Amino acid sequence: MTTTDTTRNGVDTATLFATLDAVKQAPEAAKFQFRAHNEWVSGTHNRTTIADYFGVGEERSHEHTFVFDADHPAVLVGRDHGPTPVEFVLHALAACLTAGVASIAAARRIKLTEVRSTVTGDIDLNGLLGLNPGVRNGYEQITVRFTIKGDAPAEKLREIVEQSRARSAVYDIITNRMPVTIEVDTR
Amino acid sequence: MTTTDTTRNGVDTATLFATLDAVKQAPEAAKFQFRAHNEWVSGTHNRTTIADYFGVGEERSHEHTFVFDADHPAVLVGRDHGPTPVEFVLHALAACLTAGVASIAAARRIKLTEVRSTVTGDIDLNGLLGLNPGVRNGYEQITVRFTIKGDAPAEKLREIVEQSRARSAVYDIITNRMPVTIEVDTR
């Protein structure tokens, strides 16, 4: 069996199934820790470096070090050096659901030709500005609109999106409660 | 009063307070919609464009169009063209809390000299791989470790971080339930 035989949608399904089998044999291998290192620049502008992580029993590094700036636009008292933090959340959700769609379609032997999505988040800043205690700080609602095309009936394509949602890490993080601990060192 | 007089930590506090006053007079101005446009590339690799948003009553654009790639590393059956979606969530949290710290410190007339943070997320992939129904898809826990320095006592610096947490959009999105709707177009 060649790579071509097992690769669909750019997903090497032989590797995918081998990875699943390996984790079944050694569940500890699936324990990962991801990390983001952030440094304040000025005002609402700050910069995150993503490089190191832990997984499959050892410390690892991405093939490249990734650096991202975040800021507020001028209308929100920033200088627009990067997207706002809340826009990165929308990106993370789109990316997670889309990676899932490609992988699940490959596993189900469905060839995709197009997957696009627009994620919108509606937010009332009266919440985080402290002006209305009845308004939450975060988005009031998020909507994901997918356009998906491939060699399967519409119903099968919809089922792939539904299965991606059901297994999405970021969808879980956003839609359910997640414990977050904050520690502060002032030395 | 010059700009220098009102700018602390790179935050123009005169603009900050003027913005707060403007929103108090016209609460509708604080209704924003942020958007991320994602396109699948291949496998777990996909790309998000962030450019347009709605706020203060009209359609707006960032000064630049921002493009971000997301992928999985090889050990997770990807090609490492970008961070994983869950790493972008850690970045978003660090960026949101840090922007808040700078703004709140400026409003409290505290000059910051350093704000760094490392955000870690522990995830057991047995959840999203469907191998253990007792394990959730997302992070089991997230920890934020801040180092913060400025011209105020440690207790005041800690209070700034606490107030940033209490008003953070991304902290709210992650720690509380958020409604997410997914629509699929297969035409």
Coordinates of C-alpha atoms in Angstrom, one line a residue:
Chain A
M1 CA 0.0 0.0 0.0
T2 CA 1.5 3.3 -1.1
T3 CA 1.1 6.7 0.6
T4 CA -1.2 7.7 -2.2
D5 CA -3.5 4.8 -1.4
T6 CA -4.0 5.9 2.2
T7 CA -3.9 9.7 1.8
R8 CA -7.2 11.4 1.3
N9 CA -7.9 15.1 1.8
G10 CA -4.2 15.5 2.6
V11 CA -4.7 13.2 5.6
D12 CA -2.6 10.1 5.8
T13 CA -5.3 7.8 7.1
A14 CA -2.8 4.9 7.6
T15 CA -0.9 7.1 10.0
L16 CA -4.2 8.3 11.5
F17 CA -5.4 4.8 12.3
A18 CA -1.9 3.7 13.4
T19 CA -1.9 6.7 15.8
L20 CA -5.3 5.6 17.2
D21 CA -4.0 2.1 17.7
A22 CA -0.9 3.3 19.4
V23 CA -2.9 5.4 21.8
K24 CA -5.2 2.5 22.6
Q25 CA -2.1 0.5 23.6
A26 CA -0.5 3.3 25.6
P27 CA -3.2 5.8 26.7
E28 CA -0.5 8.0 28.5
A29 CA 0.9 9.0 25.2
A30 CA -2.2 11.1 24.6
K31 CA -1.4 13.4 27.5
F32 CA -0.3 16.7 26.0
Q33 CA 0.5 20.1 27.4
F34 CA 0.3 23.1 25.1
R35 CA 1.9 26.5 26.0
A36 CA 1.8 30.1 24.9
H37 CA 4.3 32.7 26.1
N38 CA 3.1 36.3 26.0
E39 CA 5.0 39.5 26.5
W40 CA 3.3 42.9 26.8
V41 CA 4.6 45.5 24.3
S42 CA 2.6 48.7 24.9
G43 CA -1.0 49.6 25.7
T44 CA -3.3 46.8 24.4
H45 CA -0.5 45.5 22.1
N46 CA 1.2 42.3 23.2
R47 CA 2.9 39.4 21.5
T48 CA 2.7 35.6 22.0
T49 CA 5.3 33.0 21.1
I50 CA 4.3 29.4 20.5
A51 CA 7.1 26.9 20.2
D52 CA 7.4 24.2 22.9
Y53 CA 4.9 21.6 24.0
F54 CA 4.8 18.2 25.8
G55 CA 3.3 15.1 24.2
V56 CA 3.8 11.4 23.6
G57 CA 5.9 11.3 26.8
E58 CA 8.5 14.0 26.0
E59 CA 9.2 17.7 25.5
R60 CA 8.8 18.7 21.9
S61 CA 9.1 21.8 19.7
H62 CA 7.1 22.9 16.6
E63 CA 9.1 22.9 13.4
H64 CA 9.0 26.7 13.5
T65 CA 8.5 29.2 16.3
F66 CA 5.2 31.0 15.8
V67 CA 4.8 34.6 16.9
F68 CA 1.5 36.5 17.0
D69 CA 0.6 40.1 17.9
A70 CA -2.7 41.0 19.4
D71 CA -4.0 44.5 19.9
H72 CA -7.2 46.6 19.9
P73 CA -8.2 48.8 17.0
A74 CA -8.2 52.6 17.5
V75 CA -11.9 52.6 18.2
L76 CA -11.2 50.4 21.2
V77 CA -8.2 52.5 22.4
G78 CA -5.5 50.5 20.7
R79 CA -3.2 50.8 17.7
D80 CA -4.4 47.8 15.6
H81 CA -1.1 46.0 15.5
G82 CA -3.0 42.7 15.4
P83 CA -6.5 41.2 15.8
T84 CA -8.2 41.5 19.1
P85 CA -8.0 38.5 21.5
V86 CA -11.6 37.6 20.9
E87 CA -11.0 37.4 17.1
F88 CA -8.3 34.7 17.8
V89 CA -11.0 32.7 19.6
L90 CA -13.1 32.7 16.4
H91 CA -10.1 31.6 14.4
A92 CA -9.3 28.8 16.9
L93 CA -12.9 27.5 16.6
A94 CA -12.9 27.6 12.8
A95 CA -9.5 25.9 12.6
C96 CA -10.4 23.1 15.0
L97 CA -13.7 22.3 13.4
T98 CA -12.1 22.4 9.9
A99 CA -9.2 20.1 10.9
G100 CA -11.8 17.7 12.3
V101 CA -13.9 17.8 9.1
A102 CA -10.9 16.9 6.9
S103 CA -9.8 14.1 9.2
I104 CA -13.2 12.6 9.6
A105 CA -14.0 12.8 5.9
A106 CA -10.7 11.0 5.2
A107 CA -11.5 8.3 7.7
R108 CA -15.0 7.9 6.0
R109 CA -13.4 7.7 2.5
I110 CA -15.1 10.9 1.4
K111 CA -13.0 13.3 -0.8
L112 CA -13.6 17.0 0.0
T113 CA -13.2 19.7 -2.6
E114 CA -14.0 22.8 -0.5
V115 CA -14.4 23.6 3.1
R116 CA -14.9 27.3 4.0
S117 CA -16.4 28.9 7.1
T118 CA -17.1 32.2 8.5
V119 CA -17.3 32.5 12.3
T120 CA -19.0 35.5 13.8
G121 CA -19.2 36.5 17.5
D122 CA -21.6 39.1 18.8
I123 CA -20.3 41.0 21.8
D124 CA -21.8 43.9 23.7
L125 CA -18.9 45.8 25.2
N126 CA -21.1 47.3 27.9
G127 CA -20.3 44.1 29.8
L128 CA -16.5 44.2 29.9
L129 CA -16.5 48.0 30.2
G130 CA -18.4 47.5 33.5
L131 CA -21.3 49.7 32.3
N132 CA -24.1 47.1 32.5
P133 CA -23.9 44.3 35.1
G134 CA -26.6 42.4 33.1
V135 CA -24.2 41.9 30.1
R136 CA -21.5 39.3 30.1
N137 CA -17.9 40.1 29.3
G138 CA -17.6 37.6 26.4
Y139 CA -19.6 37.0 23.3
E140 CA -23.3 36.7 23.6
Q141 CA -23.3 34.2 20.8
I142 CA -21.1 32.7 18.2
T143 CA -22.3 31.4 14.8
V144 CA -20.3 29.2 12.5
R145 CA -21.4 29.0 8.8
F146 CA -19.8 26.2 6.8
T147 CA -19.7 25.7 3.1
I148 CA -18.6 22.2 2.4
K149 CA -18.3 20.3 -0.9
G150 CA -17.2 16.8 -1.7
D151 CA -18.0 13.4 -3.4
A152 CA -20.8 12.6 -0.9
P153 CA -24.5 13.4 -0.6
A154 CA -25.3 16.6 1.4
E155 CA -26.5 14.5 4.4
K156 CA -23.1 12.7 4.6
L157 CA -21.3 16.1 4.5
R158 CA -23.5 17.4 7.3
E159 CA -22.8 14.3 9.4
I160 CA -19.0 15.0 9.0
V161 CA -19.5 18.5 10.4
E162 CA -21.6 17.2 13.2
Q163 CA -19.0 14.6 14.1
S164 CA -16.3 17.2 14.0
R165 CA -18.4 19.3 16.4
A166 CA -18.9 16.4 18.7
R167 CA -15.1 15.8 18.9
S168 CA -13.8 19.3 18.8
A169 CA -11.5 20.5 21.6
V170 CA -12.1 24.2 21.0
Y171 CA -15.9 23.7 20.7
D172 CA -15.7 22.0 24.1
I173 CA -13.5 24.8 25.6
I174 CA -15.9 27.5 24.4
T175 CA -19.3 25.9 25.0
N176 CA -18.5 24.2 28.4
R177 CA -17.0 25.4 31.6
M178 CA -13.2 25.2 31.7
P179 CA -11.2 25.6 34.9
V180 CA -8.6 28.4 34.7
T181 CA -6.1 29.2 37.4
I182 CA -4.2 32.5 37.4
E183 CA -0.9 32.9 39.4
V184 CA 0.9 36.2 39.8
D185 CA 4.6 36.7 40.5
T186 CA 5.5 40.3 41.3
R187 CA 9.2 39.8 42.3
Chain B
M1 CA -3.4 68.7 28.8
T2 CA -1.0 67.0 26.3
T3 CA -1.1 63.5 25.0
T4 CA 2.0 62.8 27.2
D5 CA 0.1 63.8 30.3
T6 CA -2.7 61.3 29.7
T7 CA -0.8 58.4 28.2
R8 CA 0.4 55.8 30.6
N9 CA 1.7 52.3 29.7
G10 CA 1.0 53.2 26.1
V11 CA -2.7 53.7 26.9
D12 CA -4.2 57.1 26.2
T13 CA -6.3 57.3 29.3
A14 CA -8.1 60.5 28.1
T15 CA -9.3 58.5 25.1
L16 CA -10.1 55.6 27.3
F17 CA -12.3 57.7 29.6
A18 CA -13.8 59.6 26.7
T19 CA -14.8 56.2 25.1
L20 CA -16.4 55.1 28.4
D21 CA -18.4 58.4 28.6
A22 CA -19.4 58.0 24.9
V23 CA -20.7 54.5 25.5
K24 CA -22.6 55.6 28.6
Q25 CA -24.4 58.2 26.5
A26 CA -25.0 55.7 23.6
P27 CA -24.9 52.1 24.8
E28 CA -25.7 50.8 21.3
A29 CA -22.3 51.9 20.2
A30 CA -20.8 49.1 22.2
K31 CA -22.4 46.4 20.1
F32 CA -19.7 44.7 18.0
Q33 CA -19.5 41.7 15.8
F34 CA -16.1 40.2 15.1
R35 CA -15.5 37.7 12.3
A36 CA -13.0 35.1 11.2
H37 CA -13.0 33.7 7.6
N38 CA -11.4 30.2 7.4
E39 CA -10.4 28.2 4.3
W40 CA -9.3 24.6 4.4
V41 CA -5.9 24.0 2.7
S42 CA -5.1 20.3 3.1
G43 CA -5.3 17.8 5.9
T44 CA -5.4 19.5 9.2
H45 CA -3.9 22.7 7.7
N46 CA -6.3 25.6 7.2
R47 CA -6.0 29.4 7.1
T48 CA -8.0 32.2 8.7
T49 CA -8.4 35.8 7.4
I50 CA -9.4 38.5 9.9
A51 CA -10.2 41.9 8.4
D52 CA -13.8 43.1 8.8
Y53 CA -15.9 43.7 11.8
F54 CA -18.9 45.8 12.9
G55 CA -18.8 48.3 15.7
V56 CA -19.9 51.8 16.8
G57 CA -22.8 51.5 14.5
E58 CA -21.0 50.7 11.2
E59 CA -19.0 48.2 9.2
R60 CA -15.2 48.6 9.8
S61 CA -11.9 47.1 8.7
H62 CA -8.7 46.5 10.6
E63 CA -5.8 48.7 9.3
H64 CA -4.3 45.5 7.9
T65 CA -5.7 42.1 6.9
F66 CA -4.4 39.4 9.2
V67 CA -3.8 35.9 8.0
F68 CA -3.1 32.9 10.3
D69 CA -2.4 29.3 9.5
A70 CA -3.3 26.5 11.9
D71 CA -2.2 22.9 11.6
H72 CA -1.3 19.8 13.7
P73 CA 2.3 18.7 14.3
A74 CA 3.4 15.4 12.6
V75 CA 2.9 13.6 15.9
L76 CA -0.8 14.5 15.5
V77 CA -1.0 13.6 11.9
G78 CA -0.4 17.1 10.5
R79 CA 2.4 19.0 8.8
D80 CA 3.1 21.7 11.4
H81 CA 2.3 24.6 9.1
G82 CA 1.0 26.5 12.2
P83 CA 0.1 26.1 15.8
T84 CA -2.8 23.8 16.7
P85 CA -6.2 25.4 17.2
V86 CA -6.0 24.9 21.0
E87 CA -2.7 26.8 21.2
F88 CA -4.5 29.8 19.7
V89 CA -6.9 29.6 22.6
L90 CA -4.0 30.0 25.0
H91 CA -2.7 33.0 23.0
A92 CA -6.2 34.6 23.1
L93 CA -6.4 34.2 26.8
A94 CA -2.9 35.7 27.5
A95 CA -3.5 38.6 25.1
C96 CA -6.9 39.5 26.6
L97 CA -5.7 39.4 30.2
T98 CA -2.5 41.4 29.3
A99 CA -4.4 44.1 27.4
G100 CA -6.7 44.4 30.4
V101 CA -3.7 44.7 32.8
A102 CA -2.2 47.5 30.8
S103 CA -5.5 49.4 30.5
I104 CA -6.5 49.0 34.2
A105 CA -3.0 50.0 35.4
A106 CA -3.1 53.1 33.3
A107 CA -6.6 54.0 34.7
R108 CA -5.2 53.5 38.2
R109 CA -2.1 55.7 37.5
I110 CA 0.3 52.8 37.9
K111 CA 3.2 52.6 35.5
L112 CA 4.1 49.1 34.4
T113 CA 7.6 48.0 33.4
E114 CA 7.1 44.4 32.6
V115 CA 4.1 42.0 32.0
R116 CA 4.9 38.5 30.9
S117 CA 2.8 35.4 31.1
T118 CA 2.9 31.7 30.2
V119 CA -0.4 30.0 29.7
T120 CA -0.4 26.2 29.8
G121 CA -3.2 23.9 28.8
D122 CA -3.3 20.2 29.8
I123 CA -5.2 18.0 27.4
D124 CA -5.8 14.3 27.3
L125 CA -6.3 13.4 23.6
N126 CA -8.1 10.2 24.6
G127 CA -11.1 12.4 24.8
L128 CA -11.2 13.9 21.3
L129 CA -9.9 10.7 19.8
G130 CA -13.0 9.0 21.1
L131 CA -11.0 6.4 23.1
N132 CA -12.3 7.3 26.6
P133 CA -15.8 8.6 27.1
G134 CA -14.8 9.9 30.6
V135 CA -12.3 12.4 29.2
R136 CA -13.5 15.7 27.7
N137 CA -12.5 16.9 24.3
G138 CA -10.9 20.2 25.4
Y139 CA -8.3 21.1 28.0
E140 CA -8.7 19.5 31.5
Q141 CA -7.3 22.7 33.0
I142 CA -5.6 25.9 31.9
T143 CA -3.0 27.8 34.1
V144 CA -1.9 31.4 33.6
R145 CA 1.4 32.4 35.3
F146 CA 2.0 36.2 35.2
T147 CA 5.2 38.1 36.0
I148 CA 4.2 41.7 36.5
K149 CA 6.4 44.7 37.6
G150 CA 5.6 48.4 38.0
D151 CA 5.7 51.3 40.4
A152 CA 3.2 49.9 42.8
P153 CA 3.2 47.5 45.7
A154 CA 2.8 43.8 45.0
E155 CA -0.7 43.8 46.3
K156 CA -1.8 46.6 43.9
L157 CA -0.2 44.7 41.0
R158 CA -2.1 41.6 42.0
E159 CA -5.4 43.6 42.2
I160 CA -4.8 44.8 38.6
V161 CA -4.5 41.2 37.4
E162 CA -7.7 40.3 39.4
Q163 CA -9.6 43.1 37.9
S164 CA -8.4 42.2 34.4
R165 CA -9.7 38.6 35.0
A166 CA -13.0 39.9 36.3
R167 CA -13.5 42.0 33.0
S168 CA -11.9 39.7 30.5
A169 CA -13.9 38.6 27.5
V170 CA -11.8 35.6 26.7
Y171 CA -11.7 34.4 30.3
D172 CA -15.5 34.6 30.3
I173 CA -15.7 32.7 27.0
I174 CA -13.4 29.9 28.3
T175 CA -14.7 29.5 31.8
N176 CA -18.4 29.9 31.2
R177 CA -20.8 28.3 28.8
M178 CA -21.1 30.1 25.4
P179 CA -23.9 29.4 22.9
V180 CA -22.4 28.3 19.5
T181 CA -24.6 27.7 16.5
I182 CA -23.3 25.8 13.5
E183 CA -24.9 26.1 10.0
V184 CA -23.9 24.0 7.0
D185 CA -24.3 24.8 3.4
T186 CA -23.6 22.0 1.0
R187 CA -24.7 23.6 -2.3

